[in-house]
mmCIF file of C-alpha atoms in Angstrom:
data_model
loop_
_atom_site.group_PDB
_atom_site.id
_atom_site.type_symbol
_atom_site.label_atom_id
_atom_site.label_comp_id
_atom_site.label_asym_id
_atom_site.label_seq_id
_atom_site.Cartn_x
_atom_site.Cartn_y
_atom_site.Cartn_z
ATOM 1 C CA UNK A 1 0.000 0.000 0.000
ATOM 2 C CA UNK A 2 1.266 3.361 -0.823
ATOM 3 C CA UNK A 3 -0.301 6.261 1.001
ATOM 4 C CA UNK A 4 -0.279 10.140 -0.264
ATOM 5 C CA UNK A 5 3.045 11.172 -1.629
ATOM 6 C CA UNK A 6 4.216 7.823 -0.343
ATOM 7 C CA UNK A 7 4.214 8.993 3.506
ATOM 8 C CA UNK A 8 3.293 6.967 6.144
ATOM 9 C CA UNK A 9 1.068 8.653 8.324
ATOM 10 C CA UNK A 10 1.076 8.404 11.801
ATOM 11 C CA UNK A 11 -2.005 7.468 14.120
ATOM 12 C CA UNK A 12 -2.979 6.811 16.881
ATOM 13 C CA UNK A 13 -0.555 4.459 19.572
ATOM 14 C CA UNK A 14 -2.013 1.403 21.675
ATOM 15 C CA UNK A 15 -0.107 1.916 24.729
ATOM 16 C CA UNK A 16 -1.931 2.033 27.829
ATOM 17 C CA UNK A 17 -1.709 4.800 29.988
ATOM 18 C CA UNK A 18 -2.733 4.393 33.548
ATOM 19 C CA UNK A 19 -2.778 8.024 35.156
ATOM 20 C CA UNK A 20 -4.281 6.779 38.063
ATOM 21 C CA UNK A 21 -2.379 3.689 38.531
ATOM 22 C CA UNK A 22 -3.435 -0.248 37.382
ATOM 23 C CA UNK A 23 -6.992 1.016 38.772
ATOM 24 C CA UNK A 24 -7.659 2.814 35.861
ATOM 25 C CA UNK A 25 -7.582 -0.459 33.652
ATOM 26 C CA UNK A 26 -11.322 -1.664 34.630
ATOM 27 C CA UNK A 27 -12.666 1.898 33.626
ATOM 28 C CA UNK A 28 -10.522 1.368 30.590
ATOM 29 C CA UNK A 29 -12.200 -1.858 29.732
ATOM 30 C CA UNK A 30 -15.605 -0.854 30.497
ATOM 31 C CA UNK A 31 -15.068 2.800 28.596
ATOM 32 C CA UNK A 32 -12.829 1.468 25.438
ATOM 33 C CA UNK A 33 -14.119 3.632 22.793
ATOM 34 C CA UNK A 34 -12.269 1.659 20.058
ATOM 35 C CA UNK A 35 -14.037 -1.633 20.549
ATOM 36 C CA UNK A 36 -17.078 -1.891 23.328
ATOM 37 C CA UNK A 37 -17.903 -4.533 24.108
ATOM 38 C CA UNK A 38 -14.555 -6.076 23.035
ATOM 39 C CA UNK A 39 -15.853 -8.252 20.040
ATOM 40 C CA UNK A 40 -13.546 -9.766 18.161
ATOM 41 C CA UNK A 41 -11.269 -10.692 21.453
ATOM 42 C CA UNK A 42 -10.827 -14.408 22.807
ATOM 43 C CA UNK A 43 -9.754 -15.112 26.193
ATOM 44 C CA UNK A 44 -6.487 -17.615 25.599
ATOM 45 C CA UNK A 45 -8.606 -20.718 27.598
ATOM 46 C CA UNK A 46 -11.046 -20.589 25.413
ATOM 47 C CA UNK A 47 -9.008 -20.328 22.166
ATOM 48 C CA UNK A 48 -9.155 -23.462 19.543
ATOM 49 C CA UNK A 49 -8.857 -24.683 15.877
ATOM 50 C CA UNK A 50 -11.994 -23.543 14.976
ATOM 51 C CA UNK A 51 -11.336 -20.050 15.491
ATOM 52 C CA UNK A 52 -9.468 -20.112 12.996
ATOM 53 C CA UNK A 53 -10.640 -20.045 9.055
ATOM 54 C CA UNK A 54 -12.223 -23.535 8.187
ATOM 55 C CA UNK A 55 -9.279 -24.575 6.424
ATOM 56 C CA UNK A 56 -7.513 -24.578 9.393
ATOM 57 C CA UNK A 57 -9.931 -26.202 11.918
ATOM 58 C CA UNK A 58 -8.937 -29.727 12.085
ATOM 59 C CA UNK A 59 -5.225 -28.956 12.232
ATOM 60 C CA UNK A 60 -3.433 -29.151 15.267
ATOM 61 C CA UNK A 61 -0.229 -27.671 13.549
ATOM 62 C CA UNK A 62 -1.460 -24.372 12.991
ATOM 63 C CA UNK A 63 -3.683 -24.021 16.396
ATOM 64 C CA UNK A 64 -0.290 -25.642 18.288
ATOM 65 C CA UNK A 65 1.958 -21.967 16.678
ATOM 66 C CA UNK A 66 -0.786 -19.490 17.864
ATOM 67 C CA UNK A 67 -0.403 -21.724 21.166
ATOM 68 C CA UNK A 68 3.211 -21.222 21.092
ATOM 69 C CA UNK A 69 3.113 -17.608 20.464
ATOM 70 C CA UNK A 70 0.676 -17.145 23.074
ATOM 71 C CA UNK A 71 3.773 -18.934 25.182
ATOM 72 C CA UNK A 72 5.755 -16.534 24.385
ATOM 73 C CA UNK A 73 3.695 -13.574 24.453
ATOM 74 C CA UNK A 74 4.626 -10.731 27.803
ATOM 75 C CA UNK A 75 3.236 -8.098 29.018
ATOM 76 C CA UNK A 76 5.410 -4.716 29.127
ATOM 77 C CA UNK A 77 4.640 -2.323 32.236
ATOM 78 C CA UNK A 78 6.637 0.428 31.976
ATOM 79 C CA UNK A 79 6.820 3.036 34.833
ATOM 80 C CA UNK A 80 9.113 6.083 33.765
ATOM 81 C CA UNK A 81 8.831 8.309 30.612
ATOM 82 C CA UNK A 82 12.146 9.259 29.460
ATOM 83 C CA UNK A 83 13.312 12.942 28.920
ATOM 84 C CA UNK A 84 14.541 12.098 25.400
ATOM 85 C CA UNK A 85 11.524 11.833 23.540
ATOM 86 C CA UNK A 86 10.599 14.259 20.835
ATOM 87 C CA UNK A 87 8.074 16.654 20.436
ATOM 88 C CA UNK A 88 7.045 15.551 16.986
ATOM 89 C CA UNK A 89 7.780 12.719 14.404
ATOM 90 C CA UNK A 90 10.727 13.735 12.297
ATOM 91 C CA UNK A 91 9.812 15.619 9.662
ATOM 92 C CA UNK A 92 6.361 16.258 11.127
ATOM 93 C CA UNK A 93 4.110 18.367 13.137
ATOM 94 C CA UNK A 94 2.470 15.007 14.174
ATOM 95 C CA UNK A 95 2.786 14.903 18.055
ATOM 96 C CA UNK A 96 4.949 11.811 19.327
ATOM 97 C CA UNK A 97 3.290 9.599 22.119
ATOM 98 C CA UNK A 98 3.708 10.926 25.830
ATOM 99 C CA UNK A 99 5.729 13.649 25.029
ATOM 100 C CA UNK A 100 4.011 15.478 27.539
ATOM 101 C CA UNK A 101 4.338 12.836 30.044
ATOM 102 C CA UNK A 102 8.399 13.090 30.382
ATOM 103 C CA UNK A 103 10.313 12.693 33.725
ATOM 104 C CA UNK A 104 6.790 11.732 34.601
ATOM 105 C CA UNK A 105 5.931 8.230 36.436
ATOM 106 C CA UNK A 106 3.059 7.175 34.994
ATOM 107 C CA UNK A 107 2.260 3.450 33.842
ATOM 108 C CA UNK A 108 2.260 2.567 30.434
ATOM 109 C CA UNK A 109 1.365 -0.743 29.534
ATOM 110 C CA UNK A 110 2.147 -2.819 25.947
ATOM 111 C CA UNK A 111 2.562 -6.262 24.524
ATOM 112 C CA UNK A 112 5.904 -7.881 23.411
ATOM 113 C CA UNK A 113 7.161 -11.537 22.687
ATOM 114 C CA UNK A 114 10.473 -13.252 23.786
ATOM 115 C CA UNK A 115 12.387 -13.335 20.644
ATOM 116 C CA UNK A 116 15.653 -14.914 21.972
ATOM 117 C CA UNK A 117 17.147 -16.746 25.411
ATOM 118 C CA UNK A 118 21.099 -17.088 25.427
ATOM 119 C CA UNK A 119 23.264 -18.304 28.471
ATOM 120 C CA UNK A 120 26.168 -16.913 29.358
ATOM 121 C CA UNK A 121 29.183 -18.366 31.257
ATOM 122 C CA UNK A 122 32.828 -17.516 32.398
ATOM 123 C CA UNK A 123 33.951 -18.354 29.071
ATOM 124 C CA UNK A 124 32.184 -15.976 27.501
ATOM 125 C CA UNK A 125 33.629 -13.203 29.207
ATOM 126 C CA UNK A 126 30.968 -11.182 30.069
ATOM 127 C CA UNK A 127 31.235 -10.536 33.511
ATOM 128 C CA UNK A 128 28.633 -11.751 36.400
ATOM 129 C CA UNK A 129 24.947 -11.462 36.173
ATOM 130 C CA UNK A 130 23.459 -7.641 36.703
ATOM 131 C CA UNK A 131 20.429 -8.842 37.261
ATOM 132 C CA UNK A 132 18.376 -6.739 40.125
ATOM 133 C CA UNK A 133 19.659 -9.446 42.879
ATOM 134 C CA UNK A 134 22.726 -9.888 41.705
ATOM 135 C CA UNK A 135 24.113 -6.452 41.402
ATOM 136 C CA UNK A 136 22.968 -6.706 45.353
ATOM 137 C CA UNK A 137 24.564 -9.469 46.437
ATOM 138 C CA UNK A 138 28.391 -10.166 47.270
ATOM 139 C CA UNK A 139 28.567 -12.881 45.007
ATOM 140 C CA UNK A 140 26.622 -12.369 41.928
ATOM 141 C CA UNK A 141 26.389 -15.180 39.912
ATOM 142 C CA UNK A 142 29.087 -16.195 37.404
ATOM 143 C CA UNK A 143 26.002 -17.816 34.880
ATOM 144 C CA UNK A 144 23.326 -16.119 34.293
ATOM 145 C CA UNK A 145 21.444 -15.003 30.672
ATOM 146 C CA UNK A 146 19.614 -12.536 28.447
ATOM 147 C CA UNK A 147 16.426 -12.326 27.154
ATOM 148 C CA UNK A 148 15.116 -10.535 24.210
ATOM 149 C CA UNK A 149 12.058 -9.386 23.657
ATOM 150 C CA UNK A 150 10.322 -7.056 20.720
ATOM 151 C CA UNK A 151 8.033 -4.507 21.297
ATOM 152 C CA UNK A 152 7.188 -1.210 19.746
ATOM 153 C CA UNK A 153 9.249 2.107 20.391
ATOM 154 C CA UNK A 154 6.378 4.032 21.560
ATOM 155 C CA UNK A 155 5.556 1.562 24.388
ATOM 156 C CA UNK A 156 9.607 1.406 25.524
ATOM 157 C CA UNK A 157 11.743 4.485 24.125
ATOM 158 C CA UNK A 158 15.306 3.786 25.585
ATOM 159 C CA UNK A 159 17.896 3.199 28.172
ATOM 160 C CA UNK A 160 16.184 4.938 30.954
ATOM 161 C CA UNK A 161 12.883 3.619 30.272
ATOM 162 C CA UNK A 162 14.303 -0.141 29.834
ATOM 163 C CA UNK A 163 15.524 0.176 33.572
ATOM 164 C CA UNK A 164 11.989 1.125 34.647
ATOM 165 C CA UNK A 165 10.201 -1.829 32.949
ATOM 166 C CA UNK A 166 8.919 -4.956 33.817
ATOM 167 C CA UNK A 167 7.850 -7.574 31.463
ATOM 168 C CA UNK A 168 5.151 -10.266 32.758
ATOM 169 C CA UNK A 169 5.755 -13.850 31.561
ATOM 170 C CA UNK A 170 2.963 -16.334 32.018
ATOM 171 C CA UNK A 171 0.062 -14.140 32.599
ATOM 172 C CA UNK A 172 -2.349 -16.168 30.252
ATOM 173 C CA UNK A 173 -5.770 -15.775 32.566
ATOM 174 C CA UNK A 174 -6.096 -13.689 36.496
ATOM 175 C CA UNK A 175 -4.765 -17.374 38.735
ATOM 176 C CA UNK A 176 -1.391 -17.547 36.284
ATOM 177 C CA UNK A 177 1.283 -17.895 38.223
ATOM 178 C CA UNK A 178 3.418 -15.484 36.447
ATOM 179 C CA UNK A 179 7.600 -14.545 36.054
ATOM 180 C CA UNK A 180 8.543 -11.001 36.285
ATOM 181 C CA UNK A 181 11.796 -9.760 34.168
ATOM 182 C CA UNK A 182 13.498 -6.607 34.847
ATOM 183 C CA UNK A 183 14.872 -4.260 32.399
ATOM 184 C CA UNK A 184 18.052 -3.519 31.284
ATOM 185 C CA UNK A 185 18.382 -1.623 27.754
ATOM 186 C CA UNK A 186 16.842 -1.054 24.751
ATOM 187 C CA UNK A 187 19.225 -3.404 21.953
ATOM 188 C CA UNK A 188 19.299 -0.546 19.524
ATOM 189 C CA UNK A 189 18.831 3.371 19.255
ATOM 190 C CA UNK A 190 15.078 4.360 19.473
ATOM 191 C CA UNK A 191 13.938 3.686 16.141
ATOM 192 C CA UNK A 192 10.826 6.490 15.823
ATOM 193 C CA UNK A 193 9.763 6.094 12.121
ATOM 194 C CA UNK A 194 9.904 2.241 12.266
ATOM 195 C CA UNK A 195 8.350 1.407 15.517
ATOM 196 C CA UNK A 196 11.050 -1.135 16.345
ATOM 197 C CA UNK A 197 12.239 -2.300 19.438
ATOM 198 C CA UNK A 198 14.399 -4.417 21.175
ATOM 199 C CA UNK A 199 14.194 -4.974 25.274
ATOM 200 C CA UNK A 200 16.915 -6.742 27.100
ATOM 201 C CA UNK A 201 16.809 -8.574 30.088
ATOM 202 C CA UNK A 202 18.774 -10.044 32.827
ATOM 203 C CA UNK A 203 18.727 -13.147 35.127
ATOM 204 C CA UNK A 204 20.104 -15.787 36.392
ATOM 205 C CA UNK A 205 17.145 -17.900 36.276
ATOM 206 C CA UNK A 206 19.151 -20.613 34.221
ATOM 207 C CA UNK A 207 15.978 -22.878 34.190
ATOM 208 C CA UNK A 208 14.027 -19.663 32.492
ATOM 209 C CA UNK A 209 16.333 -18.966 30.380
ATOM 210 C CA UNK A 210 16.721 -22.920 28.932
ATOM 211 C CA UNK A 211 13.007 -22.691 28.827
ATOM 212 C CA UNK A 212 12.667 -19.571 26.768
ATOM 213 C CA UNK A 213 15.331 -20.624 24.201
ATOM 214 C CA UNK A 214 13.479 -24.143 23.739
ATOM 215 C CA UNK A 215 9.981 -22.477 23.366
ATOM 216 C CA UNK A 216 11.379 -20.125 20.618
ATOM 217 C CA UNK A 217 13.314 -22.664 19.020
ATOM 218 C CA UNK A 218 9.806 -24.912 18.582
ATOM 219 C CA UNK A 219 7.607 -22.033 17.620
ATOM 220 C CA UNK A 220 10.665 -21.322 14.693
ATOM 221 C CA UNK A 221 10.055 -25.132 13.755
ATOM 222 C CA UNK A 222 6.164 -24.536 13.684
ATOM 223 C CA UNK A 223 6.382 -21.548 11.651
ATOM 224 C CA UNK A 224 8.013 -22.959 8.943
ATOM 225 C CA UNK A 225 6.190 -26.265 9.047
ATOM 226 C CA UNK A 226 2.987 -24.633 8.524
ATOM 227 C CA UNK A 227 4.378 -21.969 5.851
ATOM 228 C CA UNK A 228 5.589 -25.393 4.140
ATOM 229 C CA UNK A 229 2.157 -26.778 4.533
ATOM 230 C CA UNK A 230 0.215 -23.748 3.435
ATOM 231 C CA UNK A 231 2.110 -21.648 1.161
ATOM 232 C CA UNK A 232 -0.096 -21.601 -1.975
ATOM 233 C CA UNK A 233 -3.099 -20.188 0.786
ATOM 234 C CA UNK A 234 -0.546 -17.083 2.029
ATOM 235 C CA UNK A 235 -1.987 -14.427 -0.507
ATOM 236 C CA UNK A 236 -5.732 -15.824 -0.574
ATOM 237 C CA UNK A 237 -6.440 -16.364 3.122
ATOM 238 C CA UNK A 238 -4.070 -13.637 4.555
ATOM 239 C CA UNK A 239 -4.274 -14.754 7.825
ATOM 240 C CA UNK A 240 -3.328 -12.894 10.719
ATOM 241 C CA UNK A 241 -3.383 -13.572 14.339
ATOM 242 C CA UNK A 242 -2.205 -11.246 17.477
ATOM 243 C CA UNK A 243 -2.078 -12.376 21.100
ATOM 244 C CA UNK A 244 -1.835 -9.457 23.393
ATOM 245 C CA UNK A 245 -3.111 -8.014 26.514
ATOM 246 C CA UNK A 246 -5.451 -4.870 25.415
ATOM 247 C CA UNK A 247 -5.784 -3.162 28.310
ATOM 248 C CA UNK A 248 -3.145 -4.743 30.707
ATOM 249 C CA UNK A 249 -6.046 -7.698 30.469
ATOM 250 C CA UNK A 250 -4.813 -11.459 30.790
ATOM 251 C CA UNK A 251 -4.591 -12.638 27.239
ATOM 252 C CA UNK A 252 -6.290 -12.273 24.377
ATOM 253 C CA UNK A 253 -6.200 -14.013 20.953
ATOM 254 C CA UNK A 254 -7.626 -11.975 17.814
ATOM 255 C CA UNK A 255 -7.773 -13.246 14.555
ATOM 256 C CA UNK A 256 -8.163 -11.643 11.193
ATOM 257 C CA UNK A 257 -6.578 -10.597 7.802
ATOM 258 C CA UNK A 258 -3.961 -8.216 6.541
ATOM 259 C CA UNK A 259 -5.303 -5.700 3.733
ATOM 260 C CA UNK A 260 -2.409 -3.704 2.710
ATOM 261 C CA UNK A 261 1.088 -3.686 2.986
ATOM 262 C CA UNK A 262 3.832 -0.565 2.411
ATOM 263 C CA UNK A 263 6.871 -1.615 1.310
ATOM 264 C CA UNK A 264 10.438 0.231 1.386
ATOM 265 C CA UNK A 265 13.292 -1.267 0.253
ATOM 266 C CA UNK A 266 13.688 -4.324 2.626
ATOM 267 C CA UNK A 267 11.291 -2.648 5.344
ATOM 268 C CA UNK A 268 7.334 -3.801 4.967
ATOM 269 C CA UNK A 269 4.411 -2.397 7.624
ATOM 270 C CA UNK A 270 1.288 -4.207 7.298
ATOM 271 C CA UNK A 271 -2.428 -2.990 7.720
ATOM 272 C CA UNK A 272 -5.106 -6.050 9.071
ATOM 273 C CA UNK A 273 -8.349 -6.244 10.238
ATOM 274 C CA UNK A 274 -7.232 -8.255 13.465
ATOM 275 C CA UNK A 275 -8.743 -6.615 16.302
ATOM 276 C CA UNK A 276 -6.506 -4.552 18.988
ATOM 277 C CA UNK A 277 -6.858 -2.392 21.589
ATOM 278 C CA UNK A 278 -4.958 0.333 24.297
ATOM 279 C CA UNK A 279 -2.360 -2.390 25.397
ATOM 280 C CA UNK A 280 -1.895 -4.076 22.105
ATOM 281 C CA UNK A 281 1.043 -2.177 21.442
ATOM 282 C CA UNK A 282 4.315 -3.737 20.869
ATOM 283 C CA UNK A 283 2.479 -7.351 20.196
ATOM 284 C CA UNK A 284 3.610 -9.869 17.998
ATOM 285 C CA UNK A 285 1.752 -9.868 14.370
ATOM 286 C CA UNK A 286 1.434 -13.373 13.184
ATOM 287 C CA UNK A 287 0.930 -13.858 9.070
ATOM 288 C CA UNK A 288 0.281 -17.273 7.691
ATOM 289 C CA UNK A 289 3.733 -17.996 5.845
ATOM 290 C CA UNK A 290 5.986 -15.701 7.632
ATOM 291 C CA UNK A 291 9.259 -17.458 9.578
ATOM 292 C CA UNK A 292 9.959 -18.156 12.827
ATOM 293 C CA UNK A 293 11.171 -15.396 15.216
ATOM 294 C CA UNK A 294 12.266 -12.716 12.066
ATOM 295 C CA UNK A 295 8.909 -11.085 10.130
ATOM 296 C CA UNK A 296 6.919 -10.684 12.970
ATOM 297 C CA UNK A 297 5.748 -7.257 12.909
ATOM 298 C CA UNK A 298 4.735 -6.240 16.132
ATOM 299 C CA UNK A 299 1.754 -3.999 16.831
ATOM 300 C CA UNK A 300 1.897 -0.282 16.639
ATOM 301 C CA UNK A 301 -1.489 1.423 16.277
ATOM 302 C CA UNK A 302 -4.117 2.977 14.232
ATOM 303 C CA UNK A 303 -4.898 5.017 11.853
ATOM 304 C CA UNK A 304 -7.710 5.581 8.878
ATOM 305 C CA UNK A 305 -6.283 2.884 7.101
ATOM 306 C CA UNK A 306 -6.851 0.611 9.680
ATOM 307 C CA UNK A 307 -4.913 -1.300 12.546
ATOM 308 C CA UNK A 308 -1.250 -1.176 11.742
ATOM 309 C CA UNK A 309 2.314 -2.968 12.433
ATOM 310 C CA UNK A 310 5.417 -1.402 13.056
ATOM 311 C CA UNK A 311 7.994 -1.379 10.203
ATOM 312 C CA UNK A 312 9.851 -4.446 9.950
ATOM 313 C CA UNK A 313 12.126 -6.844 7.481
ATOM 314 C CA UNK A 314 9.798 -8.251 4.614
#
């Protein structure tokens, strides 16, 4: 899709902001303007093959990836809004999200998915673990890893917001028990145009971290099975999927098609009809035939074209 003059236009974001704390979120739920009533969203229990298209209803393969994304899936609660961000896009008179909130404390919540677990050990030369208890402790530990995880720009900006986020692992329904990671840095310079972003984490949760890096490796595996399986149906069904947590919610799987796509160079944002809401930001966009943990645009908002990724690689 090519919009006027070949711009991308800017809309609206789909971080949360809580300006009264996590209390806010059940006003936000009940008042959503976007989507009352929130059709369109299924609670992760209750998610199966046939919510999918019919094609895909007896086939474990495909309902088994969403499953695994869902696995992977965080939520990104972010509690500091850093004094770098600009006024404006680049280029633009278009106002950039919480400008107005900088140096502020306020929570902003998001959507991201684990994209990579790696251990580290002496032989790597990286030092011991600065993980929150470990840069406490008199002897931090000597093994410990990092995990990546991609969310939107707009939802974490940079370094000093990284430090001031937490992202939720396992928070599928309210009795989850869940993981909390810490943040560290952003992997990259705040990418404003593209939407892209990188969060790193620390711990020295080895078990976590073995788990994380097996889960990713299997949803890779999946994705490519099922583009093997279903490649000649990429362009006609145009399936797209999101699991995310609209409105700091437990969560939700949506399911739809993409419409449109912009394409620059190597760098593709897609346009779908897969429901979102405040809170969707940052989440991963799933498209029938796309790879593993690369092409997964996450979430980034909304505009009169319709729900939107972030700008990403194919």
């Amino acid at each position: 899709m090519i919009e006027e003059s070949g711009v991308f236009h800017p809309g609206n974001h789909e971080a949360e902001m809580c300006y009264g704390g996590e209390a806010d979120l059940h006003k936000h739920v009940t008042g959503c303007k976007k989507n009352p009533g929130h059709k369109g969203f299924i609670p992760l229990k209750d998610f199966k093959a046939s919510c999918l298209p019919s094609r895909y209803h007896d086939d474990d393969l495909m309902s088994e990836t969403i499953k695994r994304l869902a696995a992977l899936t965080v939520q990104v609660k972010t509690k500091f809004t850093s004094l770098e961000r600009p006024e404006f896009y680049r280029g633009t008179q278009v106002p950039y999200p919480c400008y107005d909130d900088r140096g502020s404390h306020v929570m902003r919540l998001g959507t991201g998915r684990v994209w990579s677990g790696k251990k580290y050990t002496q032989s790597d030369r990286r030092g011991p673990c600065r993980c929150a208890k470990c840069q406490v402790s008199a002897t931090p530990s000597k093994v410990w890893g990092k995990v990546c995880v991609l969310t939107a720009t707009h939802v974490v900006f940079d370094d000093n917001e990284a430090r001031q986020t937490r992202c939720v692992l396992g928070f599928d329904d309210n009795k989850s028990p869940v993981v909390s990671l810490h943040g560290w840095e952003v992997g990259y310079r705040p990418d404003i145009e593209r939407d892209w972003c990188q969060l790193r984490y620390v711990t020295c949760d080895l078990k976590l971290i073995d788990e994380l890096d097996k889960m990713c490796r299997r949803f890779d595996d999946l994705c490519k099975e099922v583009r093997d399986k279903y490649w000649r149906f990429v362009d006609v069904d145009k399936l797209t999927v999101i699991v995310s947590h609209p409105h700091g919610c437990p969560k939700q799987v949506s399911v739809g098609q993409w419409t449109n796509k912009r394409e620059r160079d190597d760098w593709t944002r897609y346009w779908y009809t897969t429901c979102t809401c405040p809170g969707s930001s940052g989440a991963s966009v799933y498209r029938l035939g796309c790879v593993g943990s690369l092409h997964h645009h996450p979430h980034s908002g909304s505009n009169s074209k319709g729900n939107y990724s972030v700008e990403d690689f194919y």
